[in-house]
Short mmCIF file of C-alpha atoms and ligand atoms in Angstrom, two decimals:
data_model
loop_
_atom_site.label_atom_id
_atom_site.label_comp_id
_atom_site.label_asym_id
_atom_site.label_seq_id
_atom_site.Cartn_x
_atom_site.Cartn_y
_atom_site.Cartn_z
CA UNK A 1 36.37 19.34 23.21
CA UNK A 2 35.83 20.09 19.73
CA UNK A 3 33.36 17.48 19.32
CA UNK A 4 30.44 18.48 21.37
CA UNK A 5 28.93 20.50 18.94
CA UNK A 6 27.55 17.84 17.43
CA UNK A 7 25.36 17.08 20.61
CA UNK A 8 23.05 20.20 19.85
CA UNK A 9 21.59 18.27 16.96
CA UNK A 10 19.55 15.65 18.91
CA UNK A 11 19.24 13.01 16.16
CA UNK A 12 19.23 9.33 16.40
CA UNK A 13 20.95 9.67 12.86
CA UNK A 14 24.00 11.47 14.06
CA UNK A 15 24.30 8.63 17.29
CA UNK A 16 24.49 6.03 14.75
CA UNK A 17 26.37 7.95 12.20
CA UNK A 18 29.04 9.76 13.68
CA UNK A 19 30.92 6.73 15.92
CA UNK A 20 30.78 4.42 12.46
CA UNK A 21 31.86 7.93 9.99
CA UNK A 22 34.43 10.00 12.71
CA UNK A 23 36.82 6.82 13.75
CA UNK A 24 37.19 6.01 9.88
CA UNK A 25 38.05 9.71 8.98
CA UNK A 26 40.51 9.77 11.72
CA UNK A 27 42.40 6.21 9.93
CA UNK A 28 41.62 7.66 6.40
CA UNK A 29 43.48 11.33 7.21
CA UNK A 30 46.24 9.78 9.03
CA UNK A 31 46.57 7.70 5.42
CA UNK A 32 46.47 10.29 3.13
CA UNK A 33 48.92 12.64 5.44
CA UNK A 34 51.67 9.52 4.72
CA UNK A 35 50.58 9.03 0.98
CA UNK A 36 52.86 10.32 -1.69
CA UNK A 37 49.53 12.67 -3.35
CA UNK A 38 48.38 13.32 0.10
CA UNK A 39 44.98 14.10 -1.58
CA UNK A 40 42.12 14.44 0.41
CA UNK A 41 40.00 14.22 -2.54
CA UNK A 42 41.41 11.02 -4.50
CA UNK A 43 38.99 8.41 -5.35
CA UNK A 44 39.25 5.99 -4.36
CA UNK A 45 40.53 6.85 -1.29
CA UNK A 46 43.67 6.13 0.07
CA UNK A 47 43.37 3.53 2.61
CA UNK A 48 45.92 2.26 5.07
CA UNK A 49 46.34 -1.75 4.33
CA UNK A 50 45.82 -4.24 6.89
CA UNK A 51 49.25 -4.67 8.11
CA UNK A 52 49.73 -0.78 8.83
CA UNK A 53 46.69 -1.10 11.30
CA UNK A 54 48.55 -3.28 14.27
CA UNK A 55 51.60 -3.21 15.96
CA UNK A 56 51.63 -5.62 19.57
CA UNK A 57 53.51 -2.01 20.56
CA UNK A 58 50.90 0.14 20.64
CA UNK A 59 48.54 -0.76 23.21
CA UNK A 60 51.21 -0.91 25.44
CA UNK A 61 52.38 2.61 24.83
CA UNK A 62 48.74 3.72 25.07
CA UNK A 63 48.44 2.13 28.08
CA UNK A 64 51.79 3.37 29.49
CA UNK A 65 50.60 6.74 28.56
CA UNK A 66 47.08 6.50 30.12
CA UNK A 67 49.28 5.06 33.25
CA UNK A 68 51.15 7.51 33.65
CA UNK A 69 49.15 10.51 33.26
CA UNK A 70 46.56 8.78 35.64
CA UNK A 71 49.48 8.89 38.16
CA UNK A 72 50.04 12.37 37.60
CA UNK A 73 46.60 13.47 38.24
CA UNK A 74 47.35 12.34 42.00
CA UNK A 75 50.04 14.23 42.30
CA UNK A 76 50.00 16.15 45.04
CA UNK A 77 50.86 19.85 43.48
CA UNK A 78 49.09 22.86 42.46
CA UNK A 79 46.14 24.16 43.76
CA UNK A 80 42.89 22.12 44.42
CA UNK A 81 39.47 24.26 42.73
CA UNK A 82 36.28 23.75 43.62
CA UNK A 83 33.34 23.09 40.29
CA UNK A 84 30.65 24.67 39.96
CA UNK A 85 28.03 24.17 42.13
CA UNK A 86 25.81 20.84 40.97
CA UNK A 87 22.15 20.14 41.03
CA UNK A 88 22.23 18.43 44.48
CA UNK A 89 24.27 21.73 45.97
CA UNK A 90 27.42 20.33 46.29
CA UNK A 91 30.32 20.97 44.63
CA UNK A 92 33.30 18.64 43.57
CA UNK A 93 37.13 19.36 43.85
CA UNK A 94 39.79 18.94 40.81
CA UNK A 95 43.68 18.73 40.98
CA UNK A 96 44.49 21.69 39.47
CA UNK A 97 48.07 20.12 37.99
CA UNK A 98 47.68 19.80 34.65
CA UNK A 99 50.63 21.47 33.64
CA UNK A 100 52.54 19.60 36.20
CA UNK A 101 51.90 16.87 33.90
CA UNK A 102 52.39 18.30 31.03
CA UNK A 103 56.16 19.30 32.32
CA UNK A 104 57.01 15.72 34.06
CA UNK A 105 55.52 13.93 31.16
CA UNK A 106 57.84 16.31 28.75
CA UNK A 107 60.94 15.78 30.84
CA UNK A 108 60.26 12.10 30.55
CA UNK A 109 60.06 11.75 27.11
CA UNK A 110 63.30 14.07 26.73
CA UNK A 111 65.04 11.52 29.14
CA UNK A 112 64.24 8.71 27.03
CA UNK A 113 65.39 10.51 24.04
CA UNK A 114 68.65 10.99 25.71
CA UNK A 115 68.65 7.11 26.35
CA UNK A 116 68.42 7.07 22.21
CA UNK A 117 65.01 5.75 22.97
CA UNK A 118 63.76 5.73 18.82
CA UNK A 119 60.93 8.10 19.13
CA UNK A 120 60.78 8.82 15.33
CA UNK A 121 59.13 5.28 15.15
CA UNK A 122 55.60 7.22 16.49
CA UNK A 123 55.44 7.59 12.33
CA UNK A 124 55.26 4.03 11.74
CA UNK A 125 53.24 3.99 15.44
CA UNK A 126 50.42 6.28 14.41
CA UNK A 127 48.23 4.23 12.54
CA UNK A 128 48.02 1.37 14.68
CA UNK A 129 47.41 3.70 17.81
CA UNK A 130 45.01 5.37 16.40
CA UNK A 131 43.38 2.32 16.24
CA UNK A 132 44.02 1.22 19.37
CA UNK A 133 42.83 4.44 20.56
CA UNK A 134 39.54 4.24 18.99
CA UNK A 135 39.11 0.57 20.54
CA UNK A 136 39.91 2.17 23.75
CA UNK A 137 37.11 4.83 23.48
CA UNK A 138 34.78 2.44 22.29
CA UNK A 139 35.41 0.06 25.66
CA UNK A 140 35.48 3.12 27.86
CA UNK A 141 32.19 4.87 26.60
CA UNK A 142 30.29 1.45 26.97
CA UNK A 143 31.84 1.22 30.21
CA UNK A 144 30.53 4.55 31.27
CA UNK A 145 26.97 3.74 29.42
CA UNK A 146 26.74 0.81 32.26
CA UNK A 147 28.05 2.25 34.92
CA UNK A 148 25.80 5.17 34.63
CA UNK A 149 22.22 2.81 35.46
CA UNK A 150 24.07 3.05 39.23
CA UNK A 151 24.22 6.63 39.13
CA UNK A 152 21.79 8.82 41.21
CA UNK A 153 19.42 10.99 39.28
CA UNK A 154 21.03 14.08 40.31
CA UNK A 155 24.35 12.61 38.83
CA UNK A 156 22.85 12.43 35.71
CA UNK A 157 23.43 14.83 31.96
CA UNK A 158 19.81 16.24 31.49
CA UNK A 159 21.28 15.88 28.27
CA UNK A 160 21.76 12.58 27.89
CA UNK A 161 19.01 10.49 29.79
CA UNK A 162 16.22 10.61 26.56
CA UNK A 163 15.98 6.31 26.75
CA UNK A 164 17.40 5.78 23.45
CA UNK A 165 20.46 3.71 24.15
CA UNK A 166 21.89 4.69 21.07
CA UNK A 167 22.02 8.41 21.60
CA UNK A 168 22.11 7.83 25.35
CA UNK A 169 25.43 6.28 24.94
CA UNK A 170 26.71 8.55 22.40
CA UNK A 171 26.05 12.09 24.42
CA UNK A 172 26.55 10.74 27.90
CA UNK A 173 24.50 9.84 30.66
CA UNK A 174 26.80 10.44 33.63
CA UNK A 175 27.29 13.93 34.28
CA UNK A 176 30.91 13.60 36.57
CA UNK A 177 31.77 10.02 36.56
CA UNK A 178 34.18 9.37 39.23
CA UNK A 179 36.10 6.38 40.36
CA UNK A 180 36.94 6.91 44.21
CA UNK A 181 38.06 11.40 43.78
CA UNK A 182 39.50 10.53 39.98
CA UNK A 183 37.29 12.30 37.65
CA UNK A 184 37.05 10.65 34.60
CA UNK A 185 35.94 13.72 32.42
CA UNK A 186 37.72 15.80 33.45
CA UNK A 187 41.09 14.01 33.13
CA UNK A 188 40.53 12.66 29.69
CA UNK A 189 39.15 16.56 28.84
CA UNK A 190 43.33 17.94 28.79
CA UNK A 191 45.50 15.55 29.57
CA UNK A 192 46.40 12.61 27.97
CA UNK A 193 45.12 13.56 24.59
CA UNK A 194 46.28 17.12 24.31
CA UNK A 195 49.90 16.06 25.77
CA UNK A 196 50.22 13.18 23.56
CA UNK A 197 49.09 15.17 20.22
CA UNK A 198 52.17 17.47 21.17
CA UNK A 199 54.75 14.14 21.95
CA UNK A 200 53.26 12.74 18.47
CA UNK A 201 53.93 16.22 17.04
CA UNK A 202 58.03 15.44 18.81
CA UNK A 203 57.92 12.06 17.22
CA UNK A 204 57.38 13.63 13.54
CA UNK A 205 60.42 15.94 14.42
CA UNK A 206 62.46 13.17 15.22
CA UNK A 207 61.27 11.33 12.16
CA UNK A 208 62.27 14.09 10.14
CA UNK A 209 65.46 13.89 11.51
CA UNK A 210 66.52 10.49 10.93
CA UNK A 211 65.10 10.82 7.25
CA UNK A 212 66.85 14.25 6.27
CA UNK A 213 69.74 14.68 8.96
CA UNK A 214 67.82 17.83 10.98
CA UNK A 215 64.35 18.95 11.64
CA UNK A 216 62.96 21.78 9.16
CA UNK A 217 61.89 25.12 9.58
CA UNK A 218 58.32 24.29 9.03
CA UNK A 219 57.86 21.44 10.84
CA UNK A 220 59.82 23.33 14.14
CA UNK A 221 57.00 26.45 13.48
CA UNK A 222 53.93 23.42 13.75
CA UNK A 223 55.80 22.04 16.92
CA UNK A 224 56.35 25.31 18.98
CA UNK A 225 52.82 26.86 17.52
CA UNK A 226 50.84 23.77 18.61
CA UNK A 227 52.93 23.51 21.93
CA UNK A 228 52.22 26.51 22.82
CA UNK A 229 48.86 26.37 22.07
CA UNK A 230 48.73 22.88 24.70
CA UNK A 231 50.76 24.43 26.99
CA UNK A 232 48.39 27.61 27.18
CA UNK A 233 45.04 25.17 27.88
CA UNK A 234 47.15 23.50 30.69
CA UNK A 235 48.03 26.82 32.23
CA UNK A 236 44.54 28.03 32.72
CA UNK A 237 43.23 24.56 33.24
CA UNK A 238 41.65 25.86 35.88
CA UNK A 239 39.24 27.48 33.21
CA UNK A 240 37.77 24.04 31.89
CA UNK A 241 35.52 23.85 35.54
CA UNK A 242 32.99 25.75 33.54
CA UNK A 243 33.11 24.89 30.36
CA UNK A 244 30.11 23.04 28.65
CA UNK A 245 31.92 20.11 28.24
CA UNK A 246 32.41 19.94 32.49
CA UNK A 247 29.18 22.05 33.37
CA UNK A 248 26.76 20.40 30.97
CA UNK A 249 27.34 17.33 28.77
CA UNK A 250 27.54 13.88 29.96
CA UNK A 251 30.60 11.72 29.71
CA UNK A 252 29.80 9.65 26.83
CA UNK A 253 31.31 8.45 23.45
CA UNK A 254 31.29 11.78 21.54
CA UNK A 255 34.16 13.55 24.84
CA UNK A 256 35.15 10.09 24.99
CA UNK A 257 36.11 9.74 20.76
CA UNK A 258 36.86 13.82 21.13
CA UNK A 259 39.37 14.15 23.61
CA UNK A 260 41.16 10.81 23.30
CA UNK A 261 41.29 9.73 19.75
CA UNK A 262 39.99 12.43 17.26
CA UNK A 263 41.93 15.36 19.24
CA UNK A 264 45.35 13.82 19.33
CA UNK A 265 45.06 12.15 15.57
CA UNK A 266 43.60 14.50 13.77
CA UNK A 267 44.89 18.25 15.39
CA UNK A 268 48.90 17.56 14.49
CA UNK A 269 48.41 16.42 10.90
CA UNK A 270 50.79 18.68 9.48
CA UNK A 271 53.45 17.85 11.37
CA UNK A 272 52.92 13.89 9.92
CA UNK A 273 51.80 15.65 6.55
CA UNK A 274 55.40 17.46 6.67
CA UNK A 275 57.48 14.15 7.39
CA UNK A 276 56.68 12.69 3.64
CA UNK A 277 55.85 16.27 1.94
CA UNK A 278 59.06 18.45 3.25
CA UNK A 279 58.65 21.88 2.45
CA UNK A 280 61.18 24.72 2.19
CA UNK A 281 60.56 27.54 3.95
CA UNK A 282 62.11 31.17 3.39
CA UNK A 283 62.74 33.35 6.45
CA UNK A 284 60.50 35.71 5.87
CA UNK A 285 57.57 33.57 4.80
CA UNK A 286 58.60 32.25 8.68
CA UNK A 287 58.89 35.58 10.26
CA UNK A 288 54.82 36.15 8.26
CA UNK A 289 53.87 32.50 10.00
CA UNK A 290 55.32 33.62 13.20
CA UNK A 291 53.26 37.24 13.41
CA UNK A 292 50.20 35.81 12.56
CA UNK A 293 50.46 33.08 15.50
CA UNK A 294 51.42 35.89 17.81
CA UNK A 295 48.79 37.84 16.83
CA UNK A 296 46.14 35.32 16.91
CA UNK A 297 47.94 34.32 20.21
CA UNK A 298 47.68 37.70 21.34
CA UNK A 299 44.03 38.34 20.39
CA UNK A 300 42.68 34.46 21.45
CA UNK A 301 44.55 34.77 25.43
CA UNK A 302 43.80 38.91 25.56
CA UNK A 303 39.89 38.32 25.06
CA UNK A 304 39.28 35.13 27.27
CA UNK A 305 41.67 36.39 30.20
CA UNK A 306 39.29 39.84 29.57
CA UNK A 307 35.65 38.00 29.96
CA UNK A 308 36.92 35.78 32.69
CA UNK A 309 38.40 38.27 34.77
CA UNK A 310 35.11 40.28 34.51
CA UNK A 311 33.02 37.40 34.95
CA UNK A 312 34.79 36.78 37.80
CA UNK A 313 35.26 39.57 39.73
CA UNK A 314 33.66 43.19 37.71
CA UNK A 315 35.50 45.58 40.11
CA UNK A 316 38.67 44.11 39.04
CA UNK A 317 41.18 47.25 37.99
CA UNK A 318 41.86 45.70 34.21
CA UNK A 319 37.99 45.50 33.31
CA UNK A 320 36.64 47.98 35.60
CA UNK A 321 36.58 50.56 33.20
CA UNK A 322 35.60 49.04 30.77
CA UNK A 323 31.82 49.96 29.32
CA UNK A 324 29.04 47.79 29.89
CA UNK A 325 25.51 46.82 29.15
CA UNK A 326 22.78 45.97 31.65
CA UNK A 327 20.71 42.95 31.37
CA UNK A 328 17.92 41.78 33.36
CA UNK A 329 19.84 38.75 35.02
CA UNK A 330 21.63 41.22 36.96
CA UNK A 331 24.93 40.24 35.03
CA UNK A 332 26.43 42.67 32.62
CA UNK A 333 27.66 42.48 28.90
CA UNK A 334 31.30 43.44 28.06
CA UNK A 335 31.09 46.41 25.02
CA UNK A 336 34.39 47.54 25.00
CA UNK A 337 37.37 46.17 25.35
CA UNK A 338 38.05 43.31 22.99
CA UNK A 339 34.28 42.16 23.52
CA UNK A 340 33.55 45.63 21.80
CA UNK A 341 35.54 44.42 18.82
CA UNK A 342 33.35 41.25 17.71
CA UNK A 343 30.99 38.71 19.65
CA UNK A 344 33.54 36.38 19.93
CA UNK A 345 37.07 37.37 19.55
CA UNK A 346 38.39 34.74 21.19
CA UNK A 347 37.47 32.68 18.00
CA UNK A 348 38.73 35.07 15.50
CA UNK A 349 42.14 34.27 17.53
CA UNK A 350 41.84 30.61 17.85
CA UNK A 351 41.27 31.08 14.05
CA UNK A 352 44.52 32.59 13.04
CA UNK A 353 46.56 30.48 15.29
CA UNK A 354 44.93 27.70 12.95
CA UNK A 355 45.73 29.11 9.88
CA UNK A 356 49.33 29.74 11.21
CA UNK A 357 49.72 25.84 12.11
CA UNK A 358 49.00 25.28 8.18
CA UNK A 359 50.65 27.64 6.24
CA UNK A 360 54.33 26.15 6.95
CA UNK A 361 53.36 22.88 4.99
CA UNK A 362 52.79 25.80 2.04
CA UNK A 363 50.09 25.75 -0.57
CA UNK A 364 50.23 22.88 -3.11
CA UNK A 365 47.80 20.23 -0.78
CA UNK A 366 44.25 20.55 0.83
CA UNK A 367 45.00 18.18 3.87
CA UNK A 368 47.09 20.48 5.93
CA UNK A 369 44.85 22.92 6.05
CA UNK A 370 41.85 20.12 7.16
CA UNK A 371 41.98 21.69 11.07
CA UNK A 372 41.08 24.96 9.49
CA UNK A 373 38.22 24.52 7.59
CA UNK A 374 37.20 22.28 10.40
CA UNK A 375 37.82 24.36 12.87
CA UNK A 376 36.05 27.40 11.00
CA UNK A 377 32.51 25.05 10.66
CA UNK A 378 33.06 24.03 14.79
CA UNK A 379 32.93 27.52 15.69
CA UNK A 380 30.78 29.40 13.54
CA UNK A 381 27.92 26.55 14.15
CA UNK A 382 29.54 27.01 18.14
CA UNK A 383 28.91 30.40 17.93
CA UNK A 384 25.15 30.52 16.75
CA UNK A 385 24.59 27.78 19.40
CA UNK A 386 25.92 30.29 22.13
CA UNK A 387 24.19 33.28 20.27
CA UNK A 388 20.79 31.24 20.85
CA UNK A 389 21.64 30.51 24.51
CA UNK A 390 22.35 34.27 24.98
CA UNK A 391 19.53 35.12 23.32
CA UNK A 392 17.32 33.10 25.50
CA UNK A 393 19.27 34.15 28.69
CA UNK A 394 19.51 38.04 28.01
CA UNK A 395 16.99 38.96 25.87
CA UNK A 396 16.75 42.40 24.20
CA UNK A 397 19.97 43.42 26.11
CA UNK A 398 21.54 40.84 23.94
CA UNK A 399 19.76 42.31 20.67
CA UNK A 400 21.48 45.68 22.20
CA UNK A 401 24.67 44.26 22.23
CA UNK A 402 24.27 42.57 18.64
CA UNK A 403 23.74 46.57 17.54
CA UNK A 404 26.46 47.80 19.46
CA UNK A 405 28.67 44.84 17.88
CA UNK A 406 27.62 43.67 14.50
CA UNK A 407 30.26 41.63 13.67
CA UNK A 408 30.69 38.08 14.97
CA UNK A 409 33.96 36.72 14.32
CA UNK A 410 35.51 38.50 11.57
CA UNK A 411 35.91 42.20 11.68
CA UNK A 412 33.42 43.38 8.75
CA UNK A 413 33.16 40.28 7.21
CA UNK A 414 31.02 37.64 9.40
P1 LIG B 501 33.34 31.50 25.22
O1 LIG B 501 34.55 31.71 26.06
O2 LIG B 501 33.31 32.18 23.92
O3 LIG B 501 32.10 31.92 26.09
C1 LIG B 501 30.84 32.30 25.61
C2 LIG B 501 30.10 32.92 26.79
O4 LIG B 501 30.72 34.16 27.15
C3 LIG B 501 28.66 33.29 26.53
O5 LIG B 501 27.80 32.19 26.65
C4 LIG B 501 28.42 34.31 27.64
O6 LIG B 501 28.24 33.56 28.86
C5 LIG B 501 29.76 35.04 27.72
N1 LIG B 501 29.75 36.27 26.92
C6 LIG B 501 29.48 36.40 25.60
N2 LIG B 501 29.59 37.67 25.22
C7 LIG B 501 29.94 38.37 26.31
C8 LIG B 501 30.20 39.76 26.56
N3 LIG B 501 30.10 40.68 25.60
N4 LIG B 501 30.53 40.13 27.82
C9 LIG B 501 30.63 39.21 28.81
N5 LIG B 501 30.38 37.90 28.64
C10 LIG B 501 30.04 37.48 27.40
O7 LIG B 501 33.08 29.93 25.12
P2 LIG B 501 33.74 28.72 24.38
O8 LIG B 501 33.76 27.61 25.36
O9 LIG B 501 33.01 28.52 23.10
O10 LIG B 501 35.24 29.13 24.00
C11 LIG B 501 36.33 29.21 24.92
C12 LIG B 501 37.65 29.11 24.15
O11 LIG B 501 37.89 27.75 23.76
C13 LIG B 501 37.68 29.93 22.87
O12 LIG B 501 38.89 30.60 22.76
C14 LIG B 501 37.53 28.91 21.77
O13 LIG B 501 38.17 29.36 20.60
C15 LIG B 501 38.21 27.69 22.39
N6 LIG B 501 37.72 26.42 21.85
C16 LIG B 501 38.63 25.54 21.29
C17 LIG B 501 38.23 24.32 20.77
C18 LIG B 501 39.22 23.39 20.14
O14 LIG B 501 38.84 22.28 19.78
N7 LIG B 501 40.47 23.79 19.96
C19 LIG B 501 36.80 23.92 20.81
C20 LIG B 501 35.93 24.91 21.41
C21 LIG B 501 36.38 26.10 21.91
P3 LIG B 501 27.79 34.24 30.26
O15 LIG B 501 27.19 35.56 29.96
O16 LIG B 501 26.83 33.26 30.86
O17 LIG B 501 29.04 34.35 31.07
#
């Protein structure tokens, strides 16, 4: 997800930096989320001590978890899609049942609630998984880095095949690694991550509860906002088949890292942030929260269900009418519509549903808002990447369409 930006800058630095730097960020939030300053900016740094780093339980909850969702990827519902078409012609088929899973796996964990199953202990559970999680990346991205010297050439990331075993290792060398018809990418991409940062999210709740007696109003906005926002990328999983992430990069430690350990542990920090830091919420300050997550909800699933339903079919009633630039590749550029607004609207979405997620956990810390100012850096350095790449593909149409629509992101600011 998330972390593929980083796979633009083709340094040996950033392969050697990033899988030391990134898994220590991810133990050092998680620490200063459960501190009682919860200051990012504390020297030194709040650190989580040895014994807070193992539990014997939680490699075999990560493993039950992996277990599971790797036997609901076989399930045999929803639709089957075809990928895009690969460099050898061919073209591979995915389980579209992603929110199958999502829904079993959420009806499980309800069931063992019922059972009194003590899920509130995912608080005392997080550092130690998170740890366990990063092992588990670590061991799967080396086993991917061997597996990949049996690969054909045509299997292979033009990405991530430059010799260096360093960086080799850290973009990906495999484009589609597959074990038998399970692909590995493309699992790890929505599923176990994104559904477990929403069952962590639960686990917060239910910490909440058996601290204070009931779950608060912030920490049920953070829930339903980032459940939503889960439950939306399992609905049109379908979508992922041509993202970079599928289409381009190999499978390698940075997806690996992104999808399995820095995703999960990092995305739902207010909810853990809220569990030591409760904060009261007034209605209306809710009702404000609420809005803005509908309208970035609104804005973020209007724009991408816009470009994909043109991309995929132009004649289409909803974008027919739309108006339209011409560019020498024979495909046309959206300049009306929400595409008309700014370059990429879907962003400026995404980017108010963040700042939603934060502002229940109110104003007096910096860590709740760390998925923010993240997220703002991913996507404005995503969005010159794709601005080059459009560039390069459409030429002056796309210095047309930059004229047409000057802004970005942001409306007459960026
Ligand atoms: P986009 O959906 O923004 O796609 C960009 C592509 O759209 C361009 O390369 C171009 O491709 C096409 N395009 C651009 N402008 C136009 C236009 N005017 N008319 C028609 N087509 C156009 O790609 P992303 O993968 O970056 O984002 C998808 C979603 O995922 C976003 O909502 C983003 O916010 C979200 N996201 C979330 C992350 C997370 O960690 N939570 C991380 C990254 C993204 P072409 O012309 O070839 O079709």
């Amino acid at each position: 997800v998330g972390l593929n930006q980083f796979s633009s800058s083709h340094s040996f630095f950033s392969a050697v930096c990033i899988p030391v730097f990134l898994p220590l960020t991810v133990l050092f939030l998680i620490s200063v989320s459960r501190s009682p300053e919860a200051s990012v900016l504390q020297w030194p740094p709040a650190l989580p001590s040895s014994d807070q780093l193992w539990d014997p339980l939680a490699p075999v909850v990560l493993l039950g978890w992996m277990g599971l969702h790797i036997l609901l990827y076989f399930l045999p519902v929803g639709k089957v899609s075809d990928g895009l078409t690969l460099r050898d012609g061919s073209r591979l088929k995915y389980p579209i049942n992603g929110f199958h899973a999502l829904c079993i796996s959420s009806g499980l964990v309800m069931l063992f609630l019922g059972l009194g199953a003590p899920l509130g202990r995912l608080f005392e559970l997080l550092p130690p998984l998170a740890v366990c999680a990063i092992g588990a990346s670590f061991l799967f991205s080396i086993y991917l880095y061997i597996r990949s010297f049996w690969a054909p050439s045509h299997a292979l990331a033009l990405g991530g095949n430059t010799g260096n075993p360093l960086y080799d290792f850290f973009i990906g060398r495999e484009l589609n690694p597959r074990i038998g018809s399970f692909d590995l990418k493309y699992f790890c991409e929505l599923r176990p991550g994104l559904i477990g940062w929403v069952v962590i999210n639960l686990g917060m709740l239910m910490k909440e509860v058996e601290l204070r007696g009931s779950p608060s109003l912030a920490m049920i906005l953070v829930n339903c906002f980032q459940l939503l926002y889960v439950a939306d990328a399992l609905w049109n999983e379908e979508a992922v088949l041509t993202t970079m992430d599928i289409v381009h990069d190999g499978f390698g430690f940075m997806l690996v890292f992104g999808d399995l350990a820095w995703v999960p542990f990092t995305y739902g920090l207010q909810a853990a942030f809220l569990v030591v830091h409760p904060q009261s919420l007034s209605a209306l300050g809710a009702a404000v929260i609420i809005v803005l997550n509908g309208i970035g909800y609104y804005i973020f699933r209007k724009s991408n269900s816009q470009k994909n339903q043109f991309r995929r079919d132009p004649t289409h009633p909803s974008v027919s009418k739309l108006e339209t630039i011409a560019t020498a590749t024979g495909k046309r550029l959206l300049v009306s519509g929400w595409w008309g607004l700014v370059r990429h609207p879907n962003y400026l979405g995404d980017l108010l549903m963040a700042l939603a997620w934060s502002l229940p956990c109110g104003f007096s810390h910096l860590l709740p808002y760390f998925y923010v100012v993240y997220f703002t850096i991913l996507l404005i350095h995503r969005e010159a990447r794709d601005e080059r790449q459009c560039r390069d593909k459409y030429g002056v149409a796309w210095d047309t369409y930059c004229r047409r629509v000057p802004y970005r992101i942001f409306p007459y600011i960026y």
